[in-house]
Amino acid sequence: MEDLPPGFRFYPTEEELISFYLHHKLQATRPQLDRVIPVVDIYELEPSHLPPEYTGELCQGDPEQWFFFSARQEREARGGRPSRTTSYGYWKATGSPSFVRSSTNQIIGMKKTMVFYRGRAPNGRKTNWKMNEYKQIKQPYSPNDPQLRHEFSLCRVYIKTGRLRSFDRRPIEAGAAPQLPDFHGDHQHSGDDQVRMMINPPLLADDQSSSSACPANNSPDPGQTSITNNIGEQSGDHDNWQMDQEDLQLLLELEKLNWV
């Protein structure tokens, strides 16, 4: 990131996070993506230690948000609940899980929002650290039997500041983005190659591409691809949105999968 022009940063949509990054991590098809989003035992570390020490080598220096892959814990693999307790605090879920939809309005994953508390439950002190945990839904998606993939989850960690973050400044509606180069090869990149690497390759789900690296300013880029699931992020820290009765019923089915 040091060789990139000022204002360029990793800027993925939720659809890109699930359809491309998390999908390829689960399929083990693009190991070089660990240079962008590393695998971290996120529940063994304090959130304040994550940004400076454990961010991906191609995404260092972002002051607003940080992304990590988190592997399934052994106790979760045996059917138990995951432990979200660190040495000095714990992550607590807020609200109910929300669906993440693709640009074609297909359900592709689930998002759970958590807040970090210092101390021990139930007397912990709430902090400004927040996290969105994303899990992919197995495809083809069945409304009657939705299944989550638990091998890895993708976590977005950020600090609640009370001001509008770049992640929240996405336009709800925008024109289509130009075709962008694919992300191939394990070799080191520099200069213009690094700029290209920070622009997301085509999404696997619909074979379309959208820009994920753009200048961080208060004016939305008219070339930014719009997706319906961004509506939930437009309101800053209001991470959950209204759902229709069909979505609510599907959420109740997913709760039976013991994803907490």
Tab-separated table of C-alpha atoms in Angstrom:
chain	number	residue	atom	x	y	z
A	1	MET	CA	0.000	0.000	0.000
A	2	GLU	CA	2.940	2.342	0.535
A	3	ASP	CA	3.508	2.583	-3.235
A	4	LEU	CA	-0.113	3.455	-4.018
A	5	PRO	CA	-1.199	7.071	-4.554
A	6	PRO	CA	-2.835	8.759	-1.538
A	7	GLY	CA	-6.522	7.960	-1.198
A	8	PHE	CA	-6.412	4.440	-2.626
A	9	ARG	CA	-7.544	1.664	-0.341
A	10	PHE	CA	-9.222	-1.744	-0.210
A	11	TYR	CA	-12.883	-0.906	-0.721
A	12	PRO	CA	-14.995	-4.092	-1.219
A	13	THR	CA	-18.749	-4.400	-1.215
A	14	GLU	CA	-20.432	-7.026	0.948
A	15	GLU	CA	-21.274	-8.982	-2.197
A	16	GLU	CA	-17.597	-9.023	-3.196
A	17	LEU	CA	-16.528	-10.060	0.292
A	18	ILE	CA	-18.771	-13.129	0.196
A	19	SER	CA	-18.970	-14.027	-3.517
A	20	PHE	CA	-15.288	-13.630	-4.246
A	21	TYR	CA	-12.998	-13.435	-1.212
A	22	LEU	CA	-14.825	-15.754	1.189
A	23	HIS	CA	-15.885	-18.087	-1.614
A	24	HIS	CA	-12.321	-18.609	-2.867
A	25	LYS	CA	-11.064	-19.022	0.698
A	26	LEU	CA	-13.605	-21.762	1.316
A	27	GLN	CA	-12.736	-23.406	-2.004
A	28	ALA	CA	-8.959	-22.994	-1.433
A	29	THR	CA	-8.589	-21.815	-5.031
A	30	ARG	CA	-6.658	-18.552	-4.596
A	31	PRO	CA	-4.175	-18.724	-1.701
A	32	GLN	CA	-2.602	-15.428	-2.777
A	33	LEU	CA	-5.696	-13.652	-1.420
A	34	ASP	CA	-4.228	-14.141	2.066
A	35	ARG	CA	-1.972	-11.201	1.200
A	36	VAL	CA	-5.118	-9.063	1.085
A	37	ILE	CA	-7.191	-10.681	3.853
A	38	PRO	CA	-5.054	-12.750	6.258
A	39	VAL	CA	-6.167	-15.660	8.430
A	40	VAL	CA	-6.182	-14.542	12.076
A	41	ASP	CA	-7.476	-16.145	15.273
A	42	ILE	CA	-9.492	-13.022	15.869
A	43	TYR	CA	-10.974	-14.165	19.194
A	44	GLU	CA	-7.530	-14.665	20.721
A	45	LEU	CA	-6.509	-11.028	20.198
A	46	GLU	CA	-7.569	-7.634	21.430
A	47	PRO	CA	-9.218	-5.597	18.641
A	48	SER	CA	-6.750	-2.740	19.171
A	49	HIS	CA	-3.899	-5.123	18.279
A	50	LEU	CA	-5.428	-6.200	14.978
A	51	PRO	CA	-4.982	-3.159	12.673
A	52	PRO	CA	-1.261	-2.403	13.117
A	53	GLU	CA	0.043	-5.948	13.459
A	54	TYR	CA	-2.146	-8.381	11.565
A	55	THR	CA	-3.637	-6.655	8.521
A	56	GLY	CA	-2.890	-8.002	5.052
A	57	GLU	CA	0.374	-6.810	3.540
A	58	LEU	CA	-1.510	-5.218	0.637
A	59	CYS	CA	-4.049	-3.450	2.876
A	60	GLN	CA	-1.916	-1.869	5.576
A	61	GLY	CA	-2.488	1.739	6.516
A	62	ASP	CA	-6.277	1.847	6.199
A	63	PRO	CA	-7.497	4.008	9.110
A	64	GLU	CA	-11.157	2.992	8.974
A	65	GLN	CA	-11.686	-0.760	8.612
A	66	TRP	CA	-9.756	-4.032	8.591
A	67	PHE	CA	-10.597	-7.470	7.174
A	68	PHE	CA	-9.654	-10.944	8.414
A	69	PHE	CA	-10.495	-14.578	7.767
A	70	SER	CA	-11.335	-16.539	10.913
A	71	ALA	CA	-11.171	-20.341	10.918
A	72	ARG	CA	-13.831	-22.427	12.639
A	73	GLN	CA	-12.923	-23.282	16.224
A	74	GLU	CA	-12.561	-26.916	17.289
A	75	ARG	CA	-15.414	-26.659	19.774
A	76	GLU	CA	-17.644	-25.282	17.011
A	77	ALA	CA	-16.646	-28.169	14.714
A	78	ARG	CA	-17.791	-30.589	17.427
A	79	GLY	CA	-21.211	-28.956	17.546
A	80	GLY	CA	-20.592	-26.460	20.353
A	81	ARG	CA	-20.844	-22.698	20.369
A	82	PRO	CA	-17.827	-20.607	19.367
A	83	SER	CA	-15.932	-18.811	22.130
A	84	ARG	CA	-15.733	-15.062	21.559
A	85	THR	CA	-13.800	-14.287	24.744
A	86	THR	CA	-10.342	-12.681	24.616
A	87	SER	CA	-7.825	-12.117	27.417
A	88	TYR	CA	-9.319	-8.756	28.367
A	89	GLY	CA	-12.894	-8.851	27.113
A	90	TYR	CA	-15.429	-10.455	24.818
A	91	TRP	CA	-17.409	-9.896	21.632
A	92	LYS	CA	-21.175	-9.712	22.121
A	93	ALA	CA	-23.704	-10.103	19.314
A	94	THR	CA	-26.139	-7.255	18.789
A	95	GLY	CA	-29.435	-7.812	17.026
A	96	SER	CA	-30.247	-10.779	14.802
A	97	PRO	CA	-28.279	-12.063	11.808
A	98	SER	CA	-29.097	-10.345	8.508
A	99	PHE	CA	-29.116	-11.705	4.988
A	100	VAL	CA	-26.600	-10.434	2.448
A	101	ARG	CA	-27.979	-10.304	-1.078
A	102	SER	CA	-26.257	-10.132	-4.432
A	103	SER	CA	-26.825	-7.448	-7.058
A	104	THR	CA	-29.438	-9.798	-8.537
A	105	ASN	CA	-31.230	-9.993	-5.164
A	106	GLN	CA	-30.122	-13.566	-4.439
A	107	ILE	CA	-29.324	-14.507	-0.845
A	108	ILE	CA	-25.611	-15.342	-0.736
A	109	GLY	CA	-24.683	-15.090	2.938
A	110	MET	CA	-25.371	-13.967	6.470
A	111	LYS	CA	-23.994	-11.065	8.487
A	112	LYS	CA	-23.808	-10.873	12.262
A	113	THR	CA	-22.811	-7.644	14.034
A	114	MET	CA	-20.890	-7.684	17.316
A	115	VAL	CA	-19.583	-5.145	19.829
A	116	PHE	CA	-16.459	-5.593	21.950
A	117	TYR	CA	-16.774	-5.315	25.748
A	118	ARG	CA	-13.848	-5.017	28.157
A	119	GLY	CA	-14.022	-7.126	31.301
A	120	ARG	CA	-16.078	-10.209	31.937
A	121	ALA	CA	-19.728	-10.841	31.111
A	122	PRO	CA	-22.225	-9.711	32.143
A	123	ASN	CA	-20.470	-6.697	33.676
A	124	GLY	CA	-18.208	-5.754	30.778
A	125	ARG	CA	-17.753	-2.164	29.624
A	126	LYS	CA	-18.914	-1.446	26.084
A	127	THR	CA	-16.276	-0.073	23.700
A	128	ASN	CA	-16.408	1.557	20.263
A	129	TRP	CA	-14.977	-1.525	18.550
A	130	LYS	CA	-17.458	-3.294	16.264
A	131	MET	CA	-17.277	-6.269	13.942
A	132	ASN	CA	-19.342	-7.678	11.080
A	133	GLU	CA	-18.954	-11.445	10.725
A	134	TYR	CA	-19.897	-12.850	7.316
A	135	LYS	CA	-20.662	-16.478	6.480
A	136	GLN	CA	-21.470	-17.891	3.065
A	137	ILE	CA	-24.676	-19.815	2.383
A	138	LYS	CA	-24.204	-23.028	0.430
A	139	GLN	CA	-25.315	-22.838	-3.178
A	140	PRO	CA	-27.669	-23.628	-4.737
A	141	TYR	CA	-29.649	-21.866	-2.042
A	142	SER	CA	-32.728	-23.663	-0.727
A	143	PRO	CA	-35.298	-21.525	1.142
A	144	ASN	CA	-36.540	-24.641	2.933
A	145	ASP	CA	-33.084	-25.842	3.973
A	146	PRO	CA	-30.566	-22.958	4.130
A	147	GLN	CA	-27.099	-24.117	5.109
A	148	LEU	CA	-24.120	-22.017	6.180
A	149	ARG	CA	-20.504	-22.862	5.436
A	150	HIS	CA	-18.592	-22.701	8.706
A	151	GLU	CA	-15.011	-23.598	7.703
A	152	PHE	CA	-14.098	-19.911	7.520
A	153	SER	CA	-15.879	-16.672	8.239
A	154	LEU	CA	-14.838	-13.219	7.035
A	155	CYS	CA	-14.700	-10.446	9.636
A	156	ARG	CA	-14.747	-6.683	9.102
A	157	VAL	CA	-13.443	-4.864	12.194
A	158	TYR	CA	-13.948	-1.123	12.604
A	159	ILE	CA	-14.274	1.609	15.225
A	160	LYS	CA	-17.533	3.425	15.855
A	161	THR	CA	-16.527	7.084	15.566
A	162	GLY	CA	-19.827	8.910	15.138
A	163	ARG	CA	-18.784	10.159	11.706
A	164	LEU	CA	-19.507	8.773	8.258
A	165	ARG	CA	-16.899	6.234	7.185
A	166	SER	CA	-15.846	5.536	3.618
A	167	PHE	CA	-17.563	2.143	3.849
A	168	ASP	CA	-20.854	3.947	4.548
A	169	ARG	CA	-20.480	6.546	1.789
A	170	ARG	CA	-21.342	4.120	-0.999
A	171	PRO	CA	-23.992	5.378	-3.417
A	172	ILE	CA	-27.168	3.306	-3.351
A	173	GLU	CA	-27.544	3.680	-7.106
A	174	ALA	CA	-24.698	4.178	-9.558
A	175	GLY	CA	-23.657	3.321	-13.068
A	176	ALA	CA	-21.916	0.111	-14.022
A	177	ALA	CA	-18.201	-0.094	-13.393
A	178	PRO	CA	-15.760	-0.751	-16.253
A	179	GLN	CA	-14.319	-4.219	-16.868
A	180	LEU	CA	-11.283	-4.756	-14.679
A	181	PRO	CA	-8.337	-7.158	-14.870
A	182	ASP	CA	-8.436	-10.476	-13.032
A	183	PHE	CA	-6.362	-11.216	-9.926
A	184	HIS	CA	-3.909	-13.990	-10.828
A	185	GLY	CA	-0.480	-15.143	-9.758
A	186	ASP	CA	1.421	-15.389	-6.488
A	187	HIS	CA	4.362	-13.188	-7.463
A	188	GLN	CA	5.162	-9.904	-5.801
A	189	HIS	CA	3.619	-6.772	-7.319
A	190	SER	CA	4.682	-3.159	-7.160
A	191	GLY	CA	3.703	0.202	-8.626
A	192	ASP	CA	0.901	-0.073	-11.190
A	193	ASP	CA	0.546	-3.817	-10.545
A	194	GLN	CA	-0.336	-3.107	-6.921
A	195	VAL	CA	-2.990	-0.630	-8.035
A	196	ARG	CA	-4.535	-3.330	-10.207
A	197	MET	CA	-4.419	-5.846	-7.366
A	198	MET	CA	-6.438	-3.536	-5.140
A	199	ILE	CA	-9.251	-3.519	-7.695
A	200	ASN	CA	-11.458	-6.566	-7.248
A	201	PRO	CA	-11.539	-9.209	-10.000
A	202	PRO	CA	-14.850	-10.372	-11.469
A	203	LEU	CA	-17.328	-11.835	-9.007
A	204	LEU	CA	-17.740	-15.574	-9.306
A	205	ALA	CA	-21.512	-15.509	-8.854
A	206	ASP	CA	-22.485	-13.378	-11.857
A	207	ASP	CA	-19.158	-12.947	-13.708
A	208	GLN	CA	-19.377	-9.185	-13.329
A	209	SER	CA	-16.745	-6.875	-11.888
A	210	SER	CA	-16.798	-3.731	-9.805
A	211	SER	CA	-14.203	-1.324	-8.479
A	212	SER	CA	-12.986	-1.963	-4.946
A	213	ALA	CA	-10.264	0.643	-4.783
A	214	CYS	CA	-11.299	4.247	-5.076
A	215	PRO	CA	-10.260	7.643	-3.691
A	216	ALA	CA	-11.434	8.167	-0.114
A	217	ASN	CA	-13.393	11.403	-0.274
A	218	ASN	CA	-16.867	12.554	0.627
A	219	SER	CA	-18.161	12.522	-2.963
A	220	PRO	CA	-19.399	9.119	-4.124
A	221	ASP	CA	-17.753	7.778	-7.243
A	222	PRO	CA	-20.378	7.625	-10.016
A	223	GLY	CA	-18.635	4.520	-11.345
A	224	GLN	CA	-19.238	2.540	-8.170
A	225	THR	CA	-21.354	-0.558	-8.759
A	226	SER	CA	-24.605	-0.537	-6.779
A	227	ILE	CA	-25.850	-3.551	-4.849
A	228	THR	CA	-28.981	-3.928	-2.822
A	229	ASN	CA	-27.277	-5.124	0.338
A	230	ASN	CA	-25.464	-1.789	0.731
A	231	ILE	CA	-28.675	-0.230	2.004
A	232	GLY	CA	-27.957	-1.685	5.416
A	233	GLU	CA	-24.580	0.077	5.539
A	234	GLN	CA	-25.745	3.502	4.385
A	235	SER	CA	-26.959	4.462	7.841
A	236	GLY	CA	-23.612	4.172	9.567
A	237	ASP	CA	-24.017	2.070	12.681
A	238	HIS	CA	-27.550	0.881	11.973
A	239	ASP	CA	-26.419	-2.572	10.918
A	240	ASN	CA	-29.795	-4.285	10.645
A	241	TRP	CA	-32.644	-3.359	8.353
A	242	GLN	CA	-36.299	-4.228	7.955
A	243	MET	CA	-37.032	-7.682	6.549
A	244	ASP	CA	-40.129	-9.071	4.924
A	245	GLN	CA	-41.939	-12.082	6.307
A	246	GLU	CA	-40.159	-14.516	3.962
A	247	ASP	CA	-36.727	-13.328	5.127
A	248	LEU	CA	-37.812	-13.526	8.759
A	249	GLN	CA	-38.911	-17.134	8.319
A	250	LEU	CA	-35.572	-18.007	6.694
A	251	LEU	CA	-33.695	-16.420	9.581
A	252	LEU	CA	-35.634	-18.541	12.029
A	253	GLU	CA	-34.582	-21.629	10.069
A	254	LEU	CA	-30.930	-20.541	10.155
A	255	GLU	CA	-31.066	-19.991	13.905
A	256	LYS	CA	-31.657	-23.747	14.197
A	257	LEU	CA	-28.180	-24.282	12.699
A	258	ASN	CA	-26.655	-23.031	15.977
A	259	TRP	CA	-24.856	-20.096	14.331
A	260	VAL	CA	-24.635	-17.562	17.131
